[in-house]
Tab-separated table of C-alpha atoms in Angstrom:
chain	number	residue	atom	x	y	z
V	1	MET	CA	-20.347	4.668	-14.173
V	2	ARG	CA	-24.284	4.542	-13.813
V	3	SER	CA	-25.922	7.552	-12.438
V	4	VAL	CA	-27.184	7.332	-8.912
V	5	ALA	CA	-29.387	10.024	-7.304
V	6	VAL	CA	-28.475	11.637	-4.232
V	7	PRO	CA	-30.588	10.267	-1.403
V	8	ASP	CA	-33.706	12.133	-0.451
V	9	GLN	CA	-32.865	12.450	3.191
V	10	VAL	CA	-29.564	14.265	2.199
V	11	ARG	CA	-31.499	16.569	-0.231
V	12	VAL	CA	-34.124	17.429	2.446
V	13	ALA	CA	-31.609	18.109	5.137
V	14	ALA	CA	-29.516	20.303	2.731
V	15	GLN	CA	-32.692	22.304	1.978
V	16	LEU	CA	-33.481	22.868	5.590
V	17	GLY	CA	-30.145	24.506	6.068
V	18	HIS	CA	-26.450	23.692	7.118
V	19	ARG	CA	-27.313	23.124	10.648
V	20	THR	CA	-29.963	20.473	9.862
V	21	LEU	CA	-27.722	18.973	7.390
V	22	ARG	CA	-24.856	18.716	9.893
V	23	GLU	CA	-27.129	17.314	12.555
V	24	MET	CA	-28.211	14.723	10.208
V	25	LEU	CA	-24.643	13.740	9.190
V	26	ALA	CA	-23.621	13.721	12.759
V	27	ALA	CA	-26.462	11.282	13.662
V	28	HIS	CA	-25.255	9.229	10.656
V	29	GLY	CA	-21.645	9.301	11.696
V	30	GLY	CA	-20.469	11.750	9.156
V	31	THR	CA	-19.969	10.691	5.485
V	32	PRO	CA	-20.001	8.848	3.329
V	33	VAL	CA	-23.711	8.258	3.544
V	34	HIS	CA	-24.383	4.678	2.465
V	35	GLU	CA	-27.566	3.601	0.761
V	36	ASP	CA	-28.459	0.673	-1.599
V	37	GLY	CA	-24.748	-0.191	-2.597
V	38	ALA	CA	-23.893	3.476	-3.185
V	39	VAL	CA	-22.163	6.118	-1.344
V	40	THR	CA	-22.827	9.859	-0.995
V	41	LEU	CA	-20.203	12.553	-0.316
V	42	LEU	CA	-20.795	16.141	0.566
V	43	HIS	CA	-19.124	19.535	0.448
V	44	ILE	CA	-20.213	22.685	2.163
V	45	GLY	CA	-18.978	25.962	0.824
V	46	THR	CA	-18.798	28.408	-1.844
V	47	ALA	CA	-17.542	27.026	-5.199
V	48	ASP	CA	-17.827	27.184	-8.920
V	49	ALA	CA	-17.459	23.420	-9.183
V	50	VAL	CA	-16.440	20.449	-6.929
V	51	GLY	CA	-15.051	17.165	-7.841
V	52	LEU	CA	-13.481	14.037	-6.324
V	53	ARG	CA	-9.697	13.417	-6.760
V	54	HIS	CA	-8.264	9.840	-6.538
V	55	TRP	CA	-5.259	8.281	-7.549
V	56	LEU	CA	-6.655	4.928	-8.936
V	57	ASP	CA	-5.781	3.537	-12.242
V	58	ILE	CA	-8.879	1.248	-12.644
V	59	PHE	CA	-12.078	2.918	-11.303
V	60	PRO	CA	-15.216	4.208	-13.314
V	61	ALA	CA	-15.339	7.985	-13.674
V	62	ILE	CA	-16.989	9.542	-10.633
V	63	PRO	CA	-19.690	12.043	-11.350
V	64	PRO	CA	-18.915	15.662	-10.322
V	65	PHE	CA	-20.532	17.095	-7.373
V	66	GLU	CA	-23.947	19.021	-8.076
V	67	ALA	CA	-25.262	21.770	-5.981
V	68	ILE	CA	-28.178	20.481	-3.996
V	69	SER	CA	-28.919	23.672	-1.980
V	70	ASP	CA	-27.146	26.816	-1.022
V	71	GLU	CA	-23.347	26.194	-0.769
V	72	VAL	CA	-24.023	22.193	-0.503
V	73	TRP	CA	-22.582	20.089	-3.000
V	74	ALA	CA	-23.005	16.303	-3.268
V	75	THR	CA	-21.947	13.220	-5.512
V	76	SER	CA	-23.628	9.615	-5.257
V	77	PHE	CA	-21.936	6.651	-6.998
V	78	PRO	CA	-21.947	3.054	-6.682
V	79	PHE	CA	-19.276	1.640	-4.324
V	80	PRO	CA	-18.392	-1.932	-3.168
V	81	GLY	CA	-18.963	-2.762	0.346
V	82	GLU	CA	-15.598	-4.170	0.894
V	83	ALA	CA	-13.775	-1.383	-0.940
V	84	ARG	CA	-11.318	1.308	0.540
V	85	ILE	CA	-9.949	4.227	-1.608
V	86	GLU	CA	-8.199	7.584	-0.752
V	87	TYR	CA	-9.180	10.842	-1.990
V	88	LYS	CA	-9.412	14.588	-1.728
V	89	ILE	CA	-12.086	16.987	-2.695
V	90	ALA	CA	-11.238	19.277	-5.691
V	91	VAL	CA	-12.811	22.793	-5.015
V	92	ARG	CA	-12.723	25.238	-8.048
V	93	ARG	CA	-13.278	28.793	-7.414
V	94	HIS	CA	-12.292	31.957	-9.470
V	95	GLY	CA	-10.465	29.757	-11.926
V	96	ARG	CA	-8.184	28.111	-9.227
V	97	GLN	CA	-8.497	24.475	-7.986
V	98	ARG	CA	-7.569	23.487	-4.666
V	99	LEU	CA	-7.256	19.938	-3.211
V	100	ARG	CA	-8.617	19.552	0.361
V	101	LEU	CA	-9.417	16.909	2.873
V	102	ASP	CA	-13.101	16.132	3.265
V	103	ALA	CA	-14.165	17.987	6.387
V	104	LEU	CA	-17.230	15.665	6.839
V	105	ASN	CA	-15.439	12.528	6.856
V	106	ALA	CA	-13.426	11.563	9.941
V	107	HIS	CA	-11.525	8.812	8.344
V	108	HIS	CA	-8.026	9.885	7.294
V	109	ALA	CA	-4.976	7.921	5.762
V	110	ALA	CA	-1.272	9.023	6.073
V	111	ASN	CA	1.115	8.475	3.528
V	112	PRO	CA	4.662	9.774	2.683
V	113	TRP	CA	2.956	12.951	1.114
V	114	GLY	CA	0.563	13.795	3.827
V	115	LEU	CA	-3.005	12.852	4.583
V	116	ASN	CA	-5.843	11.918	2.387
V	117	SER	CA	-9.487	11.233	3.183
V	118	GLU	CA	-10.496	7.599	3.339
V	119	LEU	CA	-13.605	6.377	1.622
V	120	ARG	CA	-14.662	3.188	3.186
V	121	GLY	CA	-17.273	0.810	1.858
V	122	SER	CA	-20.260	-0.324	4.027
V	123	SER	CA	-18.739	-3.485	5.218
V	124	TYR	CA	-14.985	-2.331	5.246
V	125	ALA	CA	-13.081	-2.097	8.467
V	126	PRO	CA	-9.275	-2.102	9.131
V	127	PRO	CA	-8.331	-5.747	10.028
V	128	ALA	CA	-8.115	-6.585	13.724
V	129	TRP	CA	-4.531	-7.863	13.447
V	130	ALA	CA	-3.318	-4.505	12.044
V	131	ARG	CA	-4.541	-2.408	15.161
V	132	LEU	CA	-2.745	-1.771	18.292
V	133	THR	CA	-3.727	-4.628	20.549
V	134	ALA	CA	-3.587	-4.425	24.394
V	135	ASP	CA	-1.724	-7.005	26.465
V	136	ILE	CA	0.344	-8.853	24.087
V	137	PRO	CA	4.239	-9.071	24.122
V	138	ARG	CA	5.757	-6.379	21.868
V	139	GLY	CA	8.736	-6.543	19.810
V	140	THR	CA	11.422	-3.887	19.648
V	141	VAL	CA	12.543	-1.728	16.779
V	142	THR	CA	15.991	-0.190	17.043
V	143	ARG	CA	17.860	2.202	14.608
V	144	HIS	CA	21.512	1.460	13.484
V	145	ASP	CA	23.708	3.841	11.628
V	146	PHE	CA	26.479	2.451	9.447
V	147	TYR	CA	28.789	3.395	6.702
V	148	SER	CA	27.815	2.045	3.151
V	149	ALA	CA	30.950	1.099	1.352
V	150	VAL	CA	28.773	0.476	-1.689
V	151	TYR	CA	27.269	3.887	-1.851
V	152	SER	CA	30.234	5.612	0.159
V	153	GLU	CA	27.852	7.426	2.524
V	154	GLU	CA	26.419	7.149	5.870
V	155	ARG	CA	23.220	5.305	6.041
V	156	SER	CA	20.644	3.932	8.731
V	157	LEU	CA	18.335	1.130	8.994
V	158	HIS	CA	16.014	-0.424	11.661
V	159	ILE	CA	15.832	-3.713	13.051
V	160	TYR	CA	12.772	-5.348	14.635
V	161	ARG	CA	13.203	-8.132	17.193
V	162	PRO	CA	10.268	-10.289	18.102
V	163	PRO	CA	9.063	-10.107	21.549
V	164	THR	CA	9.737	-13.734	22.533
V	165	GLY	CA	11.885	-16.651	21.155
V	166	ALA	CA	14.543	-16.788	18.552
V	167	ALA	CA	13.637	-15.552	15.187
V	168	ALA	CA	12.669	-18.198	12.757
V	169	ALA	CA	13.249	-16.056	9.766
V	170	LEU	CA	14.544	-12.624	8.749
V	171	LEU	CA	12.517	-10.366	6.746
V	172	VAL	CA	14.446	-7.841	4.534
V	173	VAL	CA	12.134	-5.063	4.046
V	174	HIS	CA	12.444	-2.354	1.417
V	175	ASP	CA	10.877	1.138	2.079
V	176	GLY	CA	11.210	0.090	5.857
V	177	ASP	CA	10.386	3.404	7.344
V	178	ASP	CA	7.121	3.621	5.392
V	179	TYR	CA	6.382	-0.019	6.249
V	180	LEU	CA	6.646	0.995	9.918
V	181	GLN	CA	4.863	4.361	9.625
V	182	TYR	CA	2.090	3.844	7.234
V	183	ALA	CA	1.360	-0.019	7.158
V	184	GLY	CA	2.105	-0.583	10.787
V	185	LEU	CA	4.356	-3.555	10.161
V	186	ALA	CA	5.735	-3.887	13.684
V	187	LYS	CA	2.187	-3.952	14.998
V	188	VAL	CA	1.088	-6.585	12.519
V	189	LEU	CA	4.145	-8.649	13.317
V	190	ASP	CA	3.431	-8.415	17.141
V	191	ASN	CA	-0.221	-9.376	16.649
V	192	LEU	CA	0.344	-12.320	14.186
V	193	ILE	CA	3.315	-13.668	16.432
V	194	ALA	CA	0.922	-13.420	19.432
V	195	ALA	CA	-1.913	-15.306	17.781
V	196	GLY	CA	0.617	-18.125	16.559
V	197	ASP	CA	-0.201	-17.067	13.036
V	198	VAL	CA	3.687	-16.740	12.226
V	199	PRO	CA	6.543	-17.864	14.533
V	200	PRO	CA	8.780	-15.217	15.980
V	201	VAL	CA	10.308	-13.475	13.092
V	202	ALA	CA	12.918	-10.486	12.913
V	203	ALA	CA	13.033	-7.761	10.228
V	204	VAL	CA	15.802	-5.619	8.958
V	205	LEU	CA	14.152	-2.464	7.520
V	206	THR	CA	16.034	-0.438	4.916
V	207	ASP	CA	15.474	2.726	3.001
V	208	PRO	CA	17.044	3.912	-0.276
V	209	GLY	CA	18.962	7.145	-0.780
V	210	ASP	CA	17.687	7.420	-4.170
V	211	ARG	CA	14.642	5.329	-4.728
V	212	PHE	CA	14.525	5.562	-8.392
V	213	ALA	CA	18.228	4.845	-8.948
V	214	GLU	CA	18.382	1.972	-6.317
V	215	TYR	CA	14.973	0.056	-6.764
V	216	ARG	CA	14.921	-0.173	-10.609
V	217	ALA	CA	16.868	-3.377	-10.819
V	218	SER	CA	20.090	-1.960	-9.853
V	219	ALA	CA	23.239	-4.142	-9.348
V	220	ALA	CA	24.590	-1.718	-6.809
V	221	HIS	CA	21.522	-2.074	-4.625
V	222	ALA	CA	21.622	-5.699	-4.854
V	223	ALA	CA	25.279	-5.745	-3.765
V	224	HIS	CA	24.311	-3.302	-0.783
V	225	LEU	CA	21.439	-5.610	0.129
V	226	LEU	CA	23.708	-8.708	0.248
V	227	GLU	CA	26.824	-7.144	1.546
V	228	GLU	CA	25.564	-4.762	4.064
V	229	VAL	CA	21.916	-4.921	5.016
V	230	VAL	CA	21.443	-8.635	5.229
V	231	PRO	CA	24.563	-9.218	7.332
V	232	MET	CA	23.377	-6.494	9.989
V	233	GLY	CA	20.074	-8.547	10.031
V	234	GLN	CA	21.687	-11.721	10.531
V	235	ALA	CA	24.024	-10.598	13.107
V	236	ALA	CA	21.152	-9.354	15.268
V	237	THR	CA	18.798	-12.356	14.759
V	238	ASP	CA	21.242	-15.377	13.959
V	239	THR	CA	18.929	-17.036	11.336
V	240	ASP	CA	19.728	-17.981	7.754
V	241	ARG	CA	16.097	-18.266	6.395
V	242	ILE	CA	15.705	-14.811	4.526
V	243	ILE	CA	12.597	-13.269	2.830
V	244	ALA	CA	12.884	-10.171	0.705
V	245	MET	CA	9.983	-7.992	0.911
V	246	GLY	CA	8.855	-4.803	-1.036
V	247	ALA	CA	6.119	-2.912	-2.441
V	248	SER	CA	5.720	-1.039	-5.848
V	249	LEU	CA	9.437	-0.477	-7.080
V	250	GLY	CA	10.501	-2.273	-3.751
V	251	GLY	CA	8.990	-5.373	-5.112
V	252	VAL	CA	11.090	-4.964	-8.201
V	253	ALA	CA	14.321	-4.540	-6.127
V	254	ALA	CA	13.383	-7.607	-4.022
V	255	LEU	CA	12.855	-9.911	-7.073
V	256	HIS	CA	16.022	-8.400	-8.742
V	257	ALA	CA	18.114	-9.326	-5.686
V	258	ALA	CA	16.984	-12.736	-5.528
V	259	TRP	CA	17.456	-13.179	-9.216
V	260	SER	CA	21.009	-11.789	-9.269
V	261	HIS	CA	21.975	-13.746	-6.104
V	262	PRO	CA	20.313	-17.012	-6.375
V	263	GLY	CA	20.089	-19.218	-3.271
V	264	VAL	CA	20.259	-16.476	-0.758
V	265	PHE	CA	16.466	-15.802	-0.241
V	266	SER	CA	14.234	-18.508	0.854
V	267	GLY	CA	10.899	-16.406	-0.044
V	268	LEU	CA	9.499	-13.186	-1.582
V	269	LEU	CA	6.807	-11.144	-0.290
V	270	ILE	CA	5.901	-8.600	-2.985
V	271	GLN	CA	3.009	-6.229	-3.014
V	272	ALA	CA	2.016	-4.386	-6.077
V	273	GLY	CA	5.277	-5.006	-7.804
V	274	SER	CA	6.133	-2.664	-10.659
V	275	PHE	CA	6.853	-5.397	-13.073
V	276	ILE	CA	6.681	-3.312	-16.066
V	277	ALA	CA	7.645	-5.180	-19.284
V	278	GLU	CA	6.597	-2.692	-21.892
V	279	LEU	CA	6.576	1.100	-21.835
V	280	GLY	CA	3.537	3.138	-22.848
V	281	GLY	CA	-0.008	1.496	-22.480
V	282	PRO	CA	-3.058	2.704	-20.713
V	283	PHE	CA	-1.380	3.789	-17.626
V	284	ALA	CA	1.274	5.759	-19.270
V	285	ARG	CA	4.412	3.864	-18.272
V	286	GLY	CA	7.172	6.213	-19.270
V	287	PRO	CA	10.960	6.041	-19.672
V	288	VAL	CA	11.417	5.999	-16.052
V	289	PHE	CA	10.454	2.336	-16.104
V	290	ALA	CA	12.971	1.480	-19.004
V	291	PRO	CA	15.539	-0.168	-16.436
V	292	VAL	CA	12.648	-2.312	-14.998
V	293	ALA	CA	11.568	-3.342	-18.510
V	294	ARG	CA	15.081	-4.443	-19.283
V	295	PHE	CA	15.266	-6.488	-16.303
V	296	MET	CA	11.908	-8.055	-16.878
V	297	ARG	CA	13.042	-9.131	-20.375
V	298	SER	CA	16.335	-10.621	-18.692
V	299	PHE	CA	14.257	-12.316	-15.972
V	300	ARG	CA	11.914	-13.932	-18.427
V	301	ALA	CA	14.826	-15.034	-20.829
V	302	ARG	CA	16.946	-16.441	-17.951
V	303	PRO	CA	14.940	-16.712	-14.716
V	304	GLY	CA	17.153	-19.273	-13.042
V	305	PRO	CA	16.275	-20.757	-9.776
V	306	VAL	CA	13.600	-18.824	-7.855
V	307	PRO	CA	12.969	-18.803	-4.013
V	308	GLU	CA	10.817	-21.610	-2.525
V	309	ARG	CA	7.868	-19.576	-1.165
V	310	ILE	CA	6.539	-16.459	-2.712
V	311	HIS	CA	3.556	-14.271	-2.163
V	312	LEU	CA	2.114	-11.618	-4.503
V	313	SER	CA	-0.742	-9.182	-3.772
V	314	CYS	CA	-2.235	-6.068	-5.346
V	315	GLY	CA	-5.245	-3.779	-5.208
V	316	ARG	CA	-7.846	-4.358	-7.857
V	317	PHE	CA	-8.036	-0.594	-8.650
V	318	ASP	CA	-4.259	-0.619	-9.252
V	319	GLY	CA	-3.038	-0.619	-12.846
V	320	LEU	CA	-0.511	-3.148	-11.884
V	321	ILE	CA	-2.897	-5.863	-11.072
V	322	ASN	CA	-2.418	-7.735	-14.224
V	323	GLU	CA	1.401	-7.675	-13.809
V	324	ALA	CA	0.902	-9.128	-10.333
V	325	ARG	CA	-1.481	-12.008	-11.684
V	326	THR	CA	0.933	-12.644	-14.589
V	327	MET	CA	3.889	-12.766	-12.478
V	328	ALA	CA	2.187	-15.103	-9.920
V	329	GLU	CA	1.346	-17.640	-12.801
V	330	GLU	CA	5.065	-17.361	-14.117
V	331	LEU	CA	6.727	-17.984	-10.725
V	332	ALA	CA	4.583	-20.893	-10.101
V	333	ALA	CA	5.500	-22.451	-13.464
V	334	LEU	CA	9.081	-22.158	-12.359
V	335	GLY	CA	8.380	-24.333	-9.364
V	336	ALA	CA	7.743	-21.878	-6.667
V	337	THR	CA	5.004	-22.263	-3.981
V	338	VAL	CA	3.156	-19.061	-4.969
V	339	GLY	CA	0.387	-17.387	-2.896
V	340	TYR	CA	-1.730	-14.587	-4.217
V	341	ALA	CA	-4.227	-12.124	-2.789
V	342	ASP	CA	-5.812	-8.884	-3.995
V	343	ASN	CA	-8.365	-6.438	-2.486
V	344	ALA	CA	-10.747	-3.600	-3.498
V	345	ALA	CA	-8.218	-0.830	-3.090
V	346	GLY	CA	-5.615	1.190	-4.920
V	347	HIS	CA	-1.733	1.652	-4.806
V	348	ASP	CA	-1.193	2.915	-1.312
V	349	TRP	CA	0.143	1.685	2.088
V	350	HIS	CA	-3.031	1.090	3.856
V	351	GLY	CA	-4.341	-1.121	1.041
V	352	TRP	CA	-0.997	-3.068	1.212
V	353	ARG	CA	-1.191	-3.112	4.979
V	354	ASP	CA	-4.627	-4.902	4.668
V	355	LEU	CA	-2.942	-7.808	2.704
V	356	LEU	CA	-0.026	-8.408	4.995
V	357	ARG	CA	-1.653	-11.335	6.908
V	358	PRO	CA	-2.120	-13.654	3.948
V	359	ALA	CA	1.401	-12.794	2.689
V	360	LEU	CA	3.224	-13.420	5.856
V	361	VAL	CA	1.268	-16.435	6.838
V	362	HIS	CA	2.018	-17.916	3.339
V	363	THR	CA	5.780	-17.160	3.603
V	364	LEU	CA	6.149	-17.415	7.290
V	365	GLY	CA	3.460	-19.581	8.683
V	366	GLU	CA	3.690	-23.145	9.909
V	367	GLU	CA	3.069	-24.482	6.344
V	368	ALA	CA	6.035	-22.824	5.033
V	369	TRP	CA	8.376	-24.799	7.385
V	370	GLN	CA	6.937	-28.308	6.791
């Protein structure tokens, strides 16, 4: 990554003292400081070294923070205006490194492992259709407990029912709790239905017991989905148009279920699908992906009929971006009507949330029913 100088206003404020720096940042709205296509992040505190920790596969190396005055550290680097990434500040002191939220940045993103700080480009904002909107009808989300004969244990799932009208389709959502909590799926559906972007749609939201065992192209999971999860969704919604949906390994599980039970699903909505065909490589795809690689070889050798409408999406800083683009081309060649979208983001729930509207409109919108 090319070197970018820390802005003079930041250096001057830091040299005038912590109070002046904090006043300048408060007037600016906190960090990051945006200037000429670059961002500046700061850390105030005693340290031997300070760095930025992110979880992106594809992103230029970010320069370490430099000490610009007493206990003030800064780093500046180019950052696309539309981009959004998650990070923590890595503070090294007395031979130990601790990861911390950025105390000067008010934007945080929740994920299944806690909170990260959120670095937003100068033109990025969460999409309006993903925000809680006042004065629109809201769907309901209910929990349902059941006994899984496939897995010989008690399980639970959630069902989203649209606010008005009979459901025109049923979404079968892998990692359902995460989609609800971190991607705001119920809010997104409420907003898109209210705007007329998609018809009233229901969703059955399922979660795995052992995600690695169940989502890596498992025959047992496909049976669980078809014999137990889908019927519960259909009983609650009375529709036979079914779209399987998932992110990362959940995308693999969705494709595998459609491949192993042809004709059941009308569509697929897959975000950052872990379609690993070869182990190793620049992103260290280890033996945990061996079942996925075997499935991908089987799928490509015998693809069979594929669902009619399919949408794939991925973040451009995600090492799975090439797999997403390749899969979009392959599925289109098999006769599916394929949509594709990407964004300047990584492999995380908020990045996937930001791509939900084009995916849902493609698989559920008016054009999908013509």
